[in-house]
C-alpha positions as a printed NumPy array, in Angstrom:
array([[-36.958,  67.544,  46.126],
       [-35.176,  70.065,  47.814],
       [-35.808,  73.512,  48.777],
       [-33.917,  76.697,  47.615],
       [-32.602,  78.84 ,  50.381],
       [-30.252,  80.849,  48.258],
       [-31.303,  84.492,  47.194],
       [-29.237,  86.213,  44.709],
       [-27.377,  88.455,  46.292],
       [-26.901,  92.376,  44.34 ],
       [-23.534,  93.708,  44.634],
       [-23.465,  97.773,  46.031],
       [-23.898, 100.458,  43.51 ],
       [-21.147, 102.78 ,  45.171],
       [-22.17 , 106.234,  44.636],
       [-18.784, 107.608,  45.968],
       [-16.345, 105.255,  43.797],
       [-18.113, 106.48 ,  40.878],
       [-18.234, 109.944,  41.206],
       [-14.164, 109.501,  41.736],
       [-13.873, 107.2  ,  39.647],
       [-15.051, 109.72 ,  36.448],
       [-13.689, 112.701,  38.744],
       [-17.379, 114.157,  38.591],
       [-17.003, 117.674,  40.344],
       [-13.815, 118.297,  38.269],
       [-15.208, 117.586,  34.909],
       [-18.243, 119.3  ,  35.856],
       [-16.669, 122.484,  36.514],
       [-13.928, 121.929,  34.026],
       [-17.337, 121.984,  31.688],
       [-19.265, 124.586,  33.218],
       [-16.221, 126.92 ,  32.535],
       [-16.122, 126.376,  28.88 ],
       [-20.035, 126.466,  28.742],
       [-20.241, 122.558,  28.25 ],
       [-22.789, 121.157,  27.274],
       [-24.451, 124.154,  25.188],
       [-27.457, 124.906,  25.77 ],
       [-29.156, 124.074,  22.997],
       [-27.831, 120.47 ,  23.623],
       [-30.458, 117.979,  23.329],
       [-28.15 , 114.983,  24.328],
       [-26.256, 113.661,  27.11 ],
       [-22.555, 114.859,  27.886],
       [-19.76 , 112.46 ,  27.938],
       [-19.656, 112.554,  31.745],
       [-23.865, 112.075,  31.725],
       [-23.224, 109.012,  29.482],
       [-20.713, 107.2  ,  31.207],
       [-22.614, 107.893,  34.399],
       [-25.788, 106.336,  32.946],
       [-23.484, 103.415,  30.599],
       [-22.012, 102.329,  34.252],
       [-25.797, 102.341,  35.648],
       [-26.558,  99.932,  32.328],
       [-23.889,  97.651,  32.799],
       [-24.832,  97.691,  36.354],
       [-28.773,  96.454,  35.426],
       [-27.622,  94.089,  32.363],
       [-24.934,  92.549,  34.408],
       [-27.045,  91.838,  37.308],
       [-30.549,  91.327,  35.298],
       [-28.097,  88.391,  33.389],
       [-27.274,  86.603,  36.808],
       [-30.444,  87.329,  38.22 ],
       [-31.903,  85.39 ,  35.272],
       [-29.969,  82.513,  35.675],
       [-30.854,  82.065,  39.05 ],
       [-34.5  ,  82.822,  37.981],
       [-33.892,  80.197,  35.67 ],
       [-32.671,  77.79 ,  38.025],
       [-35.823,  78.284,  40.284],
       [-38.112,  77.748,  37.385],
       [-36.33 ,  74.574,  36.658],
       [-36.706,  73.125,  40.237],
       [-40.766,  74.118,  40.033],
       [-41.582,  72.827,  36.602],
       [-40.352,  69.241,  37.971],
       [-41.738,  69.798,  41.482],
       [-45.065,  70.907,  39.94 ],
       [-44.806,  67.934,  37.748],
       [-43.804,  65.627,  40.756],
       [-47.042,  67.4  ,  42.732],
       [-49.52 ,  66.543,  39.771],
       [-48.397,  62.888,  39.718],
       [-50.625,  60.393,  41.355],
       [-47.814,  58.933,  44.212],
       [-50.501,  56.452,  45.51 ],
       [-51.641,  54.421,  42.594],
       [-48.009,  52.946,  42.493],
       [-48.149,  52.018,  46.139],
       [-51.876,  50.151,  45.18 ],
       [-50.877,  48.202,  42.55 ],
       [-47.52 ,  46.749,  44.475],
       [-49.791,  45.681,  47.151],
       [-52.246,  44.347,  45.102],
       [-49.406,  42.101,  43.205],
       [-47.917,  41.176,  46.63 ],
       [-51.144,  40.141,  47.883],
       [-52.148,  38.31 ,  44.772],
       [-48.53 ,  36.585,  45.309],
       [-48.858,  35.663,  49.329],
       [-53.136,  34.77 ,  48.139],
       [-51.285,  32.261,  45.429],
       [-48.638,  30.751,  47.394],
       [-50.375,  29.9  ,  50.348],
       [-53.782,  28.398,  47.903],
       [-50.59 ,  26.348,  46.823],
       [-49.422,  24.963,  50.004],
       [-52.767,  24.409,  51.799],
       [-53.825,  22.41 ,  48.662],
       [-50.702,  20.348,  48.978],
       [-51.379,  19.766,  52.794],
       [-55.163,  19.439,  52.376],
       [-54.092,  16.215,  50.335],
       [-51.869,  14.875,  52.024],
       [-54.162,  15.394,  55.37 ],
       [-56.898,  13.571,  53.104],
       [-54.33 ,  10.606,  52.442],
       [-53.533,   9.868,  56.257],
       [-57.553,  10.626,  57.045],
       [-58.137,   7.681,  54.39 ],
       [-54.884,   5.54 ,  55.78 ],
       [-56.552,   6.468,  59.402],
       [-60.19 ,   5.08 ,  58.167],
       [-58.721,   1.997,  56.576],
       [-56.733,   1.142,  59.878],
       [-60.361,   1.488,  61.641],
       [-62.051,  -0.9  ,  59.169],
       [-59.471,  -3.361,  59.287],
       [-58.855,  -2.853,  63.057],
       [-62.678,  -2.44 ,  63.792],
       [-61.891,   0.682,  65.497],
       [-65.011,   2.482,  66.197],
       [-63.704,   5.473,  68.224],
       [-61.367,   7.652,  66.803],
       [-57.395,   7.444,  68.56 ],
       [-56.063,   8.878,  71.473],
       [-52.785,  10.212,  69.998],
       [-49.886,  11.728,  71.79 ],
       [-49.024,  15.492,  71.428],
       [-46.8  ,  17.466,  72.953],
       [-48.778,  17.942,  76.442],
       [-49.445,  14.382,  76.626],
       [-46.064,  13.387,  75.905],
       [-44.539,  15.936,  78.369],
       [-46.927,  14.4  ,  81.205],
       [-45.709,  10.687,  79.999],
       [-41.991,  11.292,  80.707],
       [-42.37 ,  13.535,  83.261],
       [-44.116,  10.405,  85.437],
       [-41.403,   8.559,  84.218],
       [-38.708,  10.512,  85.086],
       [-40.157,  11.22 ,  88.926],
       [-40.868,   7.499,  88.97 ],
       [-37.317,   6.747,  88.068],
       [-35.972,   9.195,  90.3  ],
       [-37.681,   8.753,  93.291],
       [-36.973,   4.69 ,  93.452],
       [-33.704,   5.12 ,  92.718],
       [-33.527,   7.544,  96.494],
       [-35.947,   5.606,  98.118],
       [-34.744,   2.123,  97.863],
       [-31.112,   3.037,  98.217],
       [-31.793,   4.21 , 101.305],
       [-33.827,   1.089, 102.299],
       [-31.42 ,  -1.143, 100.75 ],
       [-28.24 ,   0.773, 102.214],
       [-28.269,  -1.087, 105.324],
       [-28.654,  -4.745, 104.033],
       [-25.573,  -4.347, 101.493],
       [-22.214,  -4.295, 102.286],
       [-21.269,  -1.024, 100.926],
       [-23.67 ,   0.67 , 102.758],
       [-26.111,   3.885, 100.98 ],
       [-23.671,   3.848,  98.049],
       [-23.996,   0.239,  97.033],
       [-27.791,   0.456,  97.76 ],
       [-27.634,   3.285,  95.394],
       [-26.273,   1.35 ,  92.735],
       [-28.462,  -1.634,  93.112],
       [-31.146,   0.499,  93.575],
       [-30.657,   2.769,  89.826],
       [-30.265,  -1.132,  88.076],
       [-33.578,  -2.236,  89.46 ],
       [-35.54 ,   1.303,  89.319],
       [-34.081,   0.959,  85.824],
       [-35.995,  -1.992,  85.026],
       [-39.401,  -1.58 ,  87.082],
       [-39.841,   1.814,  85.585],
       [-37.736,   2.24 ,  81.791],
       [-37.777,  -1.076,  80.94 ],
       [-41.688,  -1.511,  82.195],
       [-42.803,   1.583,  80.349],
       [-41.158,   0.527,  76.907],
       [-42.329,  -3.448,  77.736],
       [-46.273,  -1.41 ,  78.015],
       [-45.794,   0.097,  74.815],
       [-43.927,  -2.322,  72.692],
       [-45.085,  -5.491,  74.228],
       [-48.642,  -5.213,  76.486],
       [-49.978,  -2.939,  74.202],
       [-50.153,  -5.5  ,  71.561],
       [-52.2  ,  -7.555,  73.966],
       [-55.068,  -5.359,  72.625],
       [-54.548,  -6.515,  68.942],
       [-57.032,  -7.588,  66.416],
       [-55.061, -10.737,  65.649],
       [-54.927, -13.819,  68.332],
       [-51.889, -15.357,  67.144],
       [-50.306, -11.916,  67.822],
       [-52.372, -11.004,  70.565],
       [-51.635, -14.513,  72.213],
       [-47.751, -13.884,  71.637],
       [-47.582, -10.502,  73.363],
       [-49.931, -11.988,  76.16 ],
       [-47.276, -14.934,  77.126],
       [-44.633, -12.257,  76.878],
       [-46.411,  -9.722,  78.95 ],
       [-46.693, -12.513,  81.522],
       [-43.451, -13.831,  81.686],
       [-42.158, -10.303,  82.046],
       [-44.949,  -9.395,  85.02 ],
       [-43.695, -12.917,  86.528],
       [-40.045, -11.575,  86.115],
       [-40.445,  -8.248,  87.206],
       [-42.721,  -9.475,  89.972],
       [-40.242, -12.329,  90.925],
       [-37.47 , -10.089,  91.649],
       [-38.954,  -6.579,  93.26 ],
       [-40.13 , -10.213,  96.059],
       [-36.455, -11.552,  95.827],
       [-35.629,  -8.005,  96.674],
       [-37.744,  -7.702,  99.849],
       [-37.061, -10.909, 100.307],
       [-33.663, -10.412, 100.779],
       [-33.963,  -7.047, 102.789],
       [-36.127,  -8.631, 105.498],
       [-33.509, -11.668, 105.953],
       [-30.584,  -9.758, 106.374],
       [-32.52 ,  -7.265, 108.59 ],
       [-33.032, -10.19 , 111.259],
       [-30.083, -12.071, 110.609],
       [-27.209,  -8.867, 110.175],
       [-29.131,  -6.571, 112.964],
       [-26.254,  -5.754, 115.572],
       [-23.488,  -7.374, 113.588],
       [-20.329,  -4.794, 112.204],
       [-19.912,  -5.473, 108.904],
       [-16.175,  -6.047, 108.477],
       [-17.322,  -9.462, 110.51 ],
       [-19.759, -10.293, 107.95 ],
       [-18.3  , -13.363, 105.374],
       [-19.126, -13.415, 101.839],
       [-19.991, -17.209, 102.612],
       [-22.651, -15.49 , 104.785],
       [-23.513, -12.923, 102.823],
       [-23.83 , -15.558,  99.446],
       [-26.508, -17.909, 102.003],
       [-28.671, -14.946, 102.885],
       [-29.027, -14.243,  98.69 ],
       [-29.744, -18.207,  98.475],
       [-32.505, -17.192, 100.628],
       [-33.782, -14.36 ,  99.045],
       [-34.068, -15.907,  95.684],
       [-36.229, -18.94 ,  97.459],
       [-38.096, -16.111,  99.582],
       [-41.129, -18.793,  98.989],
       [-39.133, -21.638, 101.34 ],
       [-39.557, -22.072, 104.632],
       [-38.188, -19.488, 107.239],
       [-38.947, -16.685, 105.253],
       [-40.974, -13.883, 106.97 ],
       [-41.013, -10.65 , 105.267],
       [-40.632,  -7.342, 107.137],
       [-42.495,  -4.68 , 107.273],
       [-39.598,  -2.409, 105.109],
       [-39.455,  -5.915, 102.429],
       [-42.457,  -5.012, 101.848],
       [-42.697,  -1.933, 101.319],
       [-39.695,  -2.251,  99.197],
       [-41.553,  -4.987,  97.22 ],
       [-44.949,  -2.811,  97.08 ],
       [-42.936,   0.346,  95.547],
       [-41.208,  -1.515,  93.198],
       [-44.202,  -3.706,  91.836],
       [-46.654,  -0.369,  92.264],
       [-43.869,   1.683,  89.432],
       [-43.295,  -1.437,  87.766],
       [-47.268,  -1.158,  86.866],
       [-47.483,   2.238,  86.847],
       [-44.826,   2.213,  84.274],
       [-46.059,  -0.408,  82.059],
       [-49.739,   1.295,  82.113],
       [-48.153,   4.72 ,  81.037],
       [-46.339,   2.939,  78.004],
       [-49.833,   1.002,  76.987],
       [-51.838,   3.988,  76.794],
       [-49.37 ,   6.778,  75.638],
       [-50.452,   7.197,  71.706],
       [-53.174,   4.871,  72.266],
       [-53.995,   1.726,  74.011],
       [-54.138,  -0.233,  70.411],
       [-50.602,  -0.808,  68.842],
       [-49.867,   1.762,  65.791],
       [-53.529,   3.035,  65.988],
       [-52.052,   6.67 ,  67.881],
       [-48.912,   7.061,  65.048],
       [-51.475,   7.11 ,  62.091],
       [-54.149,   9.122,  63.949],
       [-50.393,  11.677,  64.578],
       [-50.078,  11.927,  61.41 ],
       [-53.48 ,  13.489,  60.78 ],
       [-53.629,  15.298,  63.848],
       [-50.019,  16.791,  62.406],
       [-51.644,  17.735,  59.22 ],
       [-54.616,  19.75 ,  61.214],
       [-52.259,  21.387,  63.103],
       [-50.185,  22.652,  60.132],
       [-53.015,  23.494,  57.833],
       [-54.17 ,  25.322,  60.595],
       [-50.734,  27.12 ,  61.473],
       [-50.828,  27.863,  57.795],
       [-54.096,  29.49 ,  58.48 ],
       [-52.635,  31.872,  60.82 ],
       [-49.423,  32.653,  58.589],
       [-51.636,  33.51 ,  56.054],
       [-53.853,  35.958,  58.302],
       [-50.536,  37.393,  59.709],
       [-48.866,  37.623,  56.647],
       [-51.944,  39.223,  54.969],
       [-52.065,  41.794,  57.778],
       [-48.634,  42.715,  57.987],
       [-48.609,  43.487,  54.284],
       [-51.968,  45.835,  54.313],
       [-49.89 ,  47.769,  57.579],
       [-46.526,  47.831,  56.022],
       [-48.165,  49.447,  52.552],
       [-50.435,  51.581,  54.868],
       [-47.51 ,  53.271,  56.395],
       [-46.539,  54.1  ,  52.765],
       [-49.289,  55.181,  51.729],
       [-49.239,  57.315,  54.906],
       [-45.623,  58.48 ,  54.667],
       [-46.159,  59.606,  50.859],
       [-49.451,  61.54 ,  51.586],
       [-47.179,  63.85 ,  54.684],
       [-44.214,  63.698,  52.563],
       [-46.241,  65.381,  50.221],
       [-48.31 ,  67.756,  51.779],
       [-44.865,  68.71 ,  54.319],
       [-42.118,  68.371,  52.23 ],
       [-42.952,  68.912,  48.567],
       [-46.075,  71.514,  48.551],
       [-44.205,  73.311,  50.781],
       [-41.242,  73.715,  48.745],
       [-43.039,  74.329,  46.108],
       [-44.585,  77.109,  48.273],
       [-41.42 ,  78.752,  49.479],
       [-40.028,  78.75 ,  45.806],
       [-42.841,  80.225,  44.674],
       [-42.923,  82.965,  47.112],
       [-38.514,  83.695,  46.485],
       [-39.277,  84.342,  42.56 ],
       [-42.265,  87.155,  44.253],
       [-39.23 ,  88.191,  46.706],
       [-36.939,  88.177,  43.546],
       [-39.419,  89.92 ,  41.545],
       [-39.846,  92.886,  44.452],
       [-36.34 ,  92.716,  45.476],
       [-35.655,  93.483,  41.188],
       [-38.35 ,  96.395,  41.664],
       [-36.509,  98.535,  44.978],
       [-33.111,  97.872,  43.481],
       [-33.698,  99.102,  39.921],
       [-35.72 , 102.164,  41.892],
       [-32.485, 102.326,  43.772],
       [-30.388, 102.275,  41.069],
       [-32.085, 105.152,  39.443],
       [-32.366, 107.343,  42.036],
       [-28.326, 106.738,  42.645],
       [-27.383, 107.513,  38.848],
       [-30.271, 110.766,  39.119],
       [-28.133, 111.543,  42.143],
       [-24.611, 111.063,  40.229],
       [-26.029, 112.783,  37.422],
       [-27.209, 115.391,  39.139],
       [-23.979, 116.175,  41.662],
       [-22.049, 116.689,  37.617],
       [-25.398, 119.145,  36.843],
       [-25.421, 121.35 ,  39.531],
       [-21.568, 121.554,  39.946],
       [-21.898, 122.327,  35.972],
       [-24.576, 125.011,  36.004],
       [-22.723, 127.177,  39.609],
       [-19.827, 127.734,  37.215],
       [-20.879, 128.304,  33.627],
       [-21.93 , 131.816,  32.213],
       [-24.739, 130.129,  29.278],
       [-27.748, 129.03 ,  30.293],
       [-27.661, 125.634,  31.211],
       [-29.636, 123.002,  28.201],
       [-33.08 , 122.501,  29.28 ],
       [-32.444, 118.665,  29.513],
       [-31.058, 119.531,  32.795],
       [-33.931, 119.891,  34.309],
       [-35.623, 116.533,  33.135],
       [-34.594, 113.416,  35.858],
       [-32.62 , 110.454,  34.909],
       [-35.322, 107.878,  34.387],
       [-34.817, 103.798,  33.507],
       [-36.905, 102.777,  30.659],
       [-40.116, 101.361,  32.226],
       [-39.683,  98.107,  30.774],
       [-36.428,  97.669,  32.306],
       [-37.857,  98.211,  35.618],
       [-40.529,  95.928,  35.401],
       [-39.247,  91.933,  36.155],
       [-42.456,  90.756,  34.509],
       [-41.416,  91.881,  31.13 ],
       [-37.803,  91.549,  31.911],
       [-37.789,  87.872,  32.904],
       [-41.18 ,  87.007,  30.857],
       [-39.428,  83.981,  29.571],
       [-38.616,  82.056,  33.362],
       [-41.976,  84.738,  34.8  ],
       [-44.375,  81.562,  34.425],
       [-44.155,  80.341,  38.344],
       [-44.21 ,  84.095,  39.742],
       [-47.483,  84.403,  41.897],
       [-49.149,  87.27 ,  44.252],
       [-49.612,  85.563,  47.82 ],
       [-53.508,  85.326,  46.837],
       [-52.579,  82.958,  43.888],
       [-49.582,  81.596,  44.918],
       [-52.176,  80.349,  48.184],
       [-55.016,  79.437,  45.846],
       [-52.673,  77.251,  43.618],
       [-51.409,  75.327,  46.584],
       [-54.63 ,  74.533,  48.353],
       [-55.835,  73.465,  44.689],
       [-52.556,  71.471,  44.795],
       [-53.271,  69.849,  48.212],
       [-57.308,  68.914,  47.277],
       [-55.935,  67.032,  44.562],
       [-53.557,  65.045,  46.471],
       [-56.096,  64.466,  49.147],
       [-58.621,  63.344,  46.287],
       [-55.874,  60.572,  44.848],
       [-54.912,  59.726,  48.649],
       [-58.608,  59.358,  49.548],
       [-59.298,  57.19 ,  46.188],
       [-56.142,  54.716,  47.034],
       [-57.874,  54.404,  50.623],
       [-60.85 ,  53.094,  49.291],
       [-59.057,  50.915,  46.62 ],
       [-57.133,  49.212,  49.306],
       [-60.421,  49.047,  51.607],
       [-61.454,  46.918,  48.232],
       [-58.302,  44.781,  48.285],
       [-58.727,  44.342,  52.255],
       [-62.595,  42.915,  51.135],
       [-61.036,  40.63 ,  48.487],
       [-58.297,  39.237,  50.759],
       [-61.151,  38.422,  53.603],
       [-63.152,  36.961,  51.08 ],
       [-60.357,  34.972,  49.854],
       [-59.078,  33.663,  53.217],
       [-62.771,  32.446,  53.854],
       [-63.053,  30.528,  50.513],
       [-59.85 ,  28.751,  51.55 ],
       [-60.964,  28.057,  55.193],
       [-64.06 ,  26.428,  53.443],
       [-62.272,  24.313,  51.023],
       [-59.179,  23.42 ,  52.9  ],
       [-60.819,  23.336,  56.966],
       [-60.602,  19.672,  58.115],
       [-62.682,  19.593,  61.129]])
């Protein structure tokens, strides 16, 4: 809705082009002289009626424009006055009410969908118990605890990989670099290769099943014997050729020699063997990760093999039942703001925009209506004055009395002059300020009654939606 600015605008009555124009003081005395009008005249002259035939034209041609425009403002106000009585709100109730019977719907839908499928894996998780007698419930990996598993891993890795190239550097020919090599192949296998051997292999030590947990048991000991046998061959080997290489360059050292200190190492258990103090440390830090490593794979997702994956699955389903949970309450929120800020924005768009247009276009048909008044008063009181000029000039010269209508005014018909009875037919929306203020606090009461009742509808739809979301936290909750 838009306001109208525009006023009609009256064009100038010009006394002074109309008195030249019909030549007034020359036709006046040109009558005067031959005693024109008589005076028993009743009527008008023909000067006195083309004097008051241009003040017609004048009023008709300017009461016809004036009407149009009239016309135009009453057209704007009987829709804005319609648009004012309409109840803006209810529409804005009954989309949120369908949207929130839609989100309500859709997410009953998917929680019933994920409350059965959590119930499957609980009953798959219950049935692994019974056939495992598992009596506890399983410690299954998330994100935290899988985080913390690699992380060890990963410092594990690292840190042998520094620590025993640098002890190793200056047994090997090529010095930090080569121990650096050697170092990432055997920090590969006490820590990677121990952590998956704890959770593919060890952990199935714990097994229901002695044939299986048998199997995994030789395994697990034939790899603790390996791993064990070479971290010793290792130190072995570090503490012989720190006796036997100490103050010898190593461009003099023979790959015969070299070759007979590994013979050694790998029979560390024969005679002449004594192991340093850095062998064993070497040894002790690569047997310590090597178990370290192997207990982190048993226990991560459980110390019993497949128990954590099943007990994931369910502990998956909790979590997205319960993220669904949220989404719902977020979703459910976000709706009841978003159509509150409609609401909101329809109730000032109202009350600022359209009452108050309605208000100023009430209040330019009044200005109309009392700007028609002063300029038909106006109008008058210019063709009296025309008139009047041709009168006087008329009566100074003539030797007859002059008629006795002389002396009456030039008058507009009272009807003409009153916009009420002029414009009765596009009149209905003119108003005094006392009305035109009544009407539009009558106006604003009933949009604050509608706004006030759509308040209390959606406070009713805000109750249904919290009674809703605790129904489905009943029936779909799964602790």
């Amino acid at each position: 809705m838009k306001k109208i600015d525009q006023n009609f605008v009256w064009e100038s009555y010009k006394v002074d082009e109309l008195e030249k124009k019909h030549q007034i003081t020359e036709r006046a005395k040109r009558d005067g002289s031959g005693n024109q009008p008589v005076s028993d005249d009743k009527g008008y002259s023909v000067v006195e009626n083309e004097i008051s035939l241009e003040c017609s034209n004048y009023l008709e041609d300017h009461t016809s424009r004036l009407r149009d425009h009239l016309r135009n403002i009453e057209d704007r106000q009987n829709e804005l006055t319609g648009h004012l009585k309409q109840n803006h709100f209810e529409p804005v109730v009954n989309t949120l009410e369908a949207d929130f019977n839609t989100i309500a719907n859709q997410k009953k839908l998917i929680l019933s969908e994920q409350y059965n499928e959590f119930n499957t894996y609980k009953e798959e998780k219950e049935q692994f118990q019974k056939v495992h007698q598992l009596y506890r419930e399983p410690n299954s990996a998330d994100t935290s605890k899988t985080i913390k598993a690699f992380s060890l891993i990963l410092i594990l890795f690292i840190f042998e990989i520094f620590a025993n190239s640098f002890i190793l550097g200056g047994a090997l020919m090529g010095g930090t670099s080569e121990g650096l090599a050697v170092s990432s192949a055997v920090a590969f296998l006490n820590v990677i290769v121990s952590c998956l051997v704890g959770y593919h292999i060890v952990k199935n030590i714990n097994h229901l099943e002695k044939p299986k947990k048998m199997f995994y048991g030789t395994l697990s000991v034939g790899y603790l014997f390996i791993i064990g046998y070479i971290n010793l061959a290792l130190g072995a080997y570090r503490s012989i050729a720190e006796k036997t290489l100490a103050g010898v360059a190593e461009d003099t050292i023979s790959l015969e020699k070299r070759r007979l200190l590994l013979e050694k190492a790998v029979k560390f258990w024969g005679p002449g063997i004594d192991f340093s103090f850095v062998g064993i440390i070497l040894t002790f830090v690569g047997l310590s990760f090597a178990l370290i490593s192997i207990l982190d794979g048993l226990l991560y997702n459980d110390s019993y093999p497949g128990f954590g994956k099943v007990g994931q699955k369910v502990n998956t389903l909790k979590k997205t039942i319960r993220g669904s949970f949220h989404e719902y309450s977020q979703e459910v929120s976000d709706l009841f703001q978003k159509y509150n800020r409609i609401l909101q924005g329809k109730y000032k768009s109202l009350l600022d925009n359209d009452l108050n247009i309605w208000d100023n276009n009430t209040n330019l048909i009044q200005k109309e209506f009392v700007t028609y008044v002063a300029k038909v008063n106006d109008l008058e009181d210019k063709t009296a004055h025309i008139i009047g000029e041709y009168r006087n000039q008329n009566t100074r010269v003539r030797k007859d009395p002059a008629p006795s209508y002389f002396d009456e005014k030039f008058i507009i018909n009272k009807d003409k002059k009153d916009p009420s009875k002029v414009f009765e037919d596009v009149a209905y929306h003119y108003m005094l300020d006392n009305a035109r203020e009544t009407k539009k606090v009558k106006f604003q009461e009933e949009i604050d009654a509608k706004f006030k009742k759509s308040e209390q509808e959606i406070e009713i739809i805000e109750k249904k939606s919290e009674e809703i979301q605790k129904n489905l936290y009943e029936k779909f909750n799964t602790h």
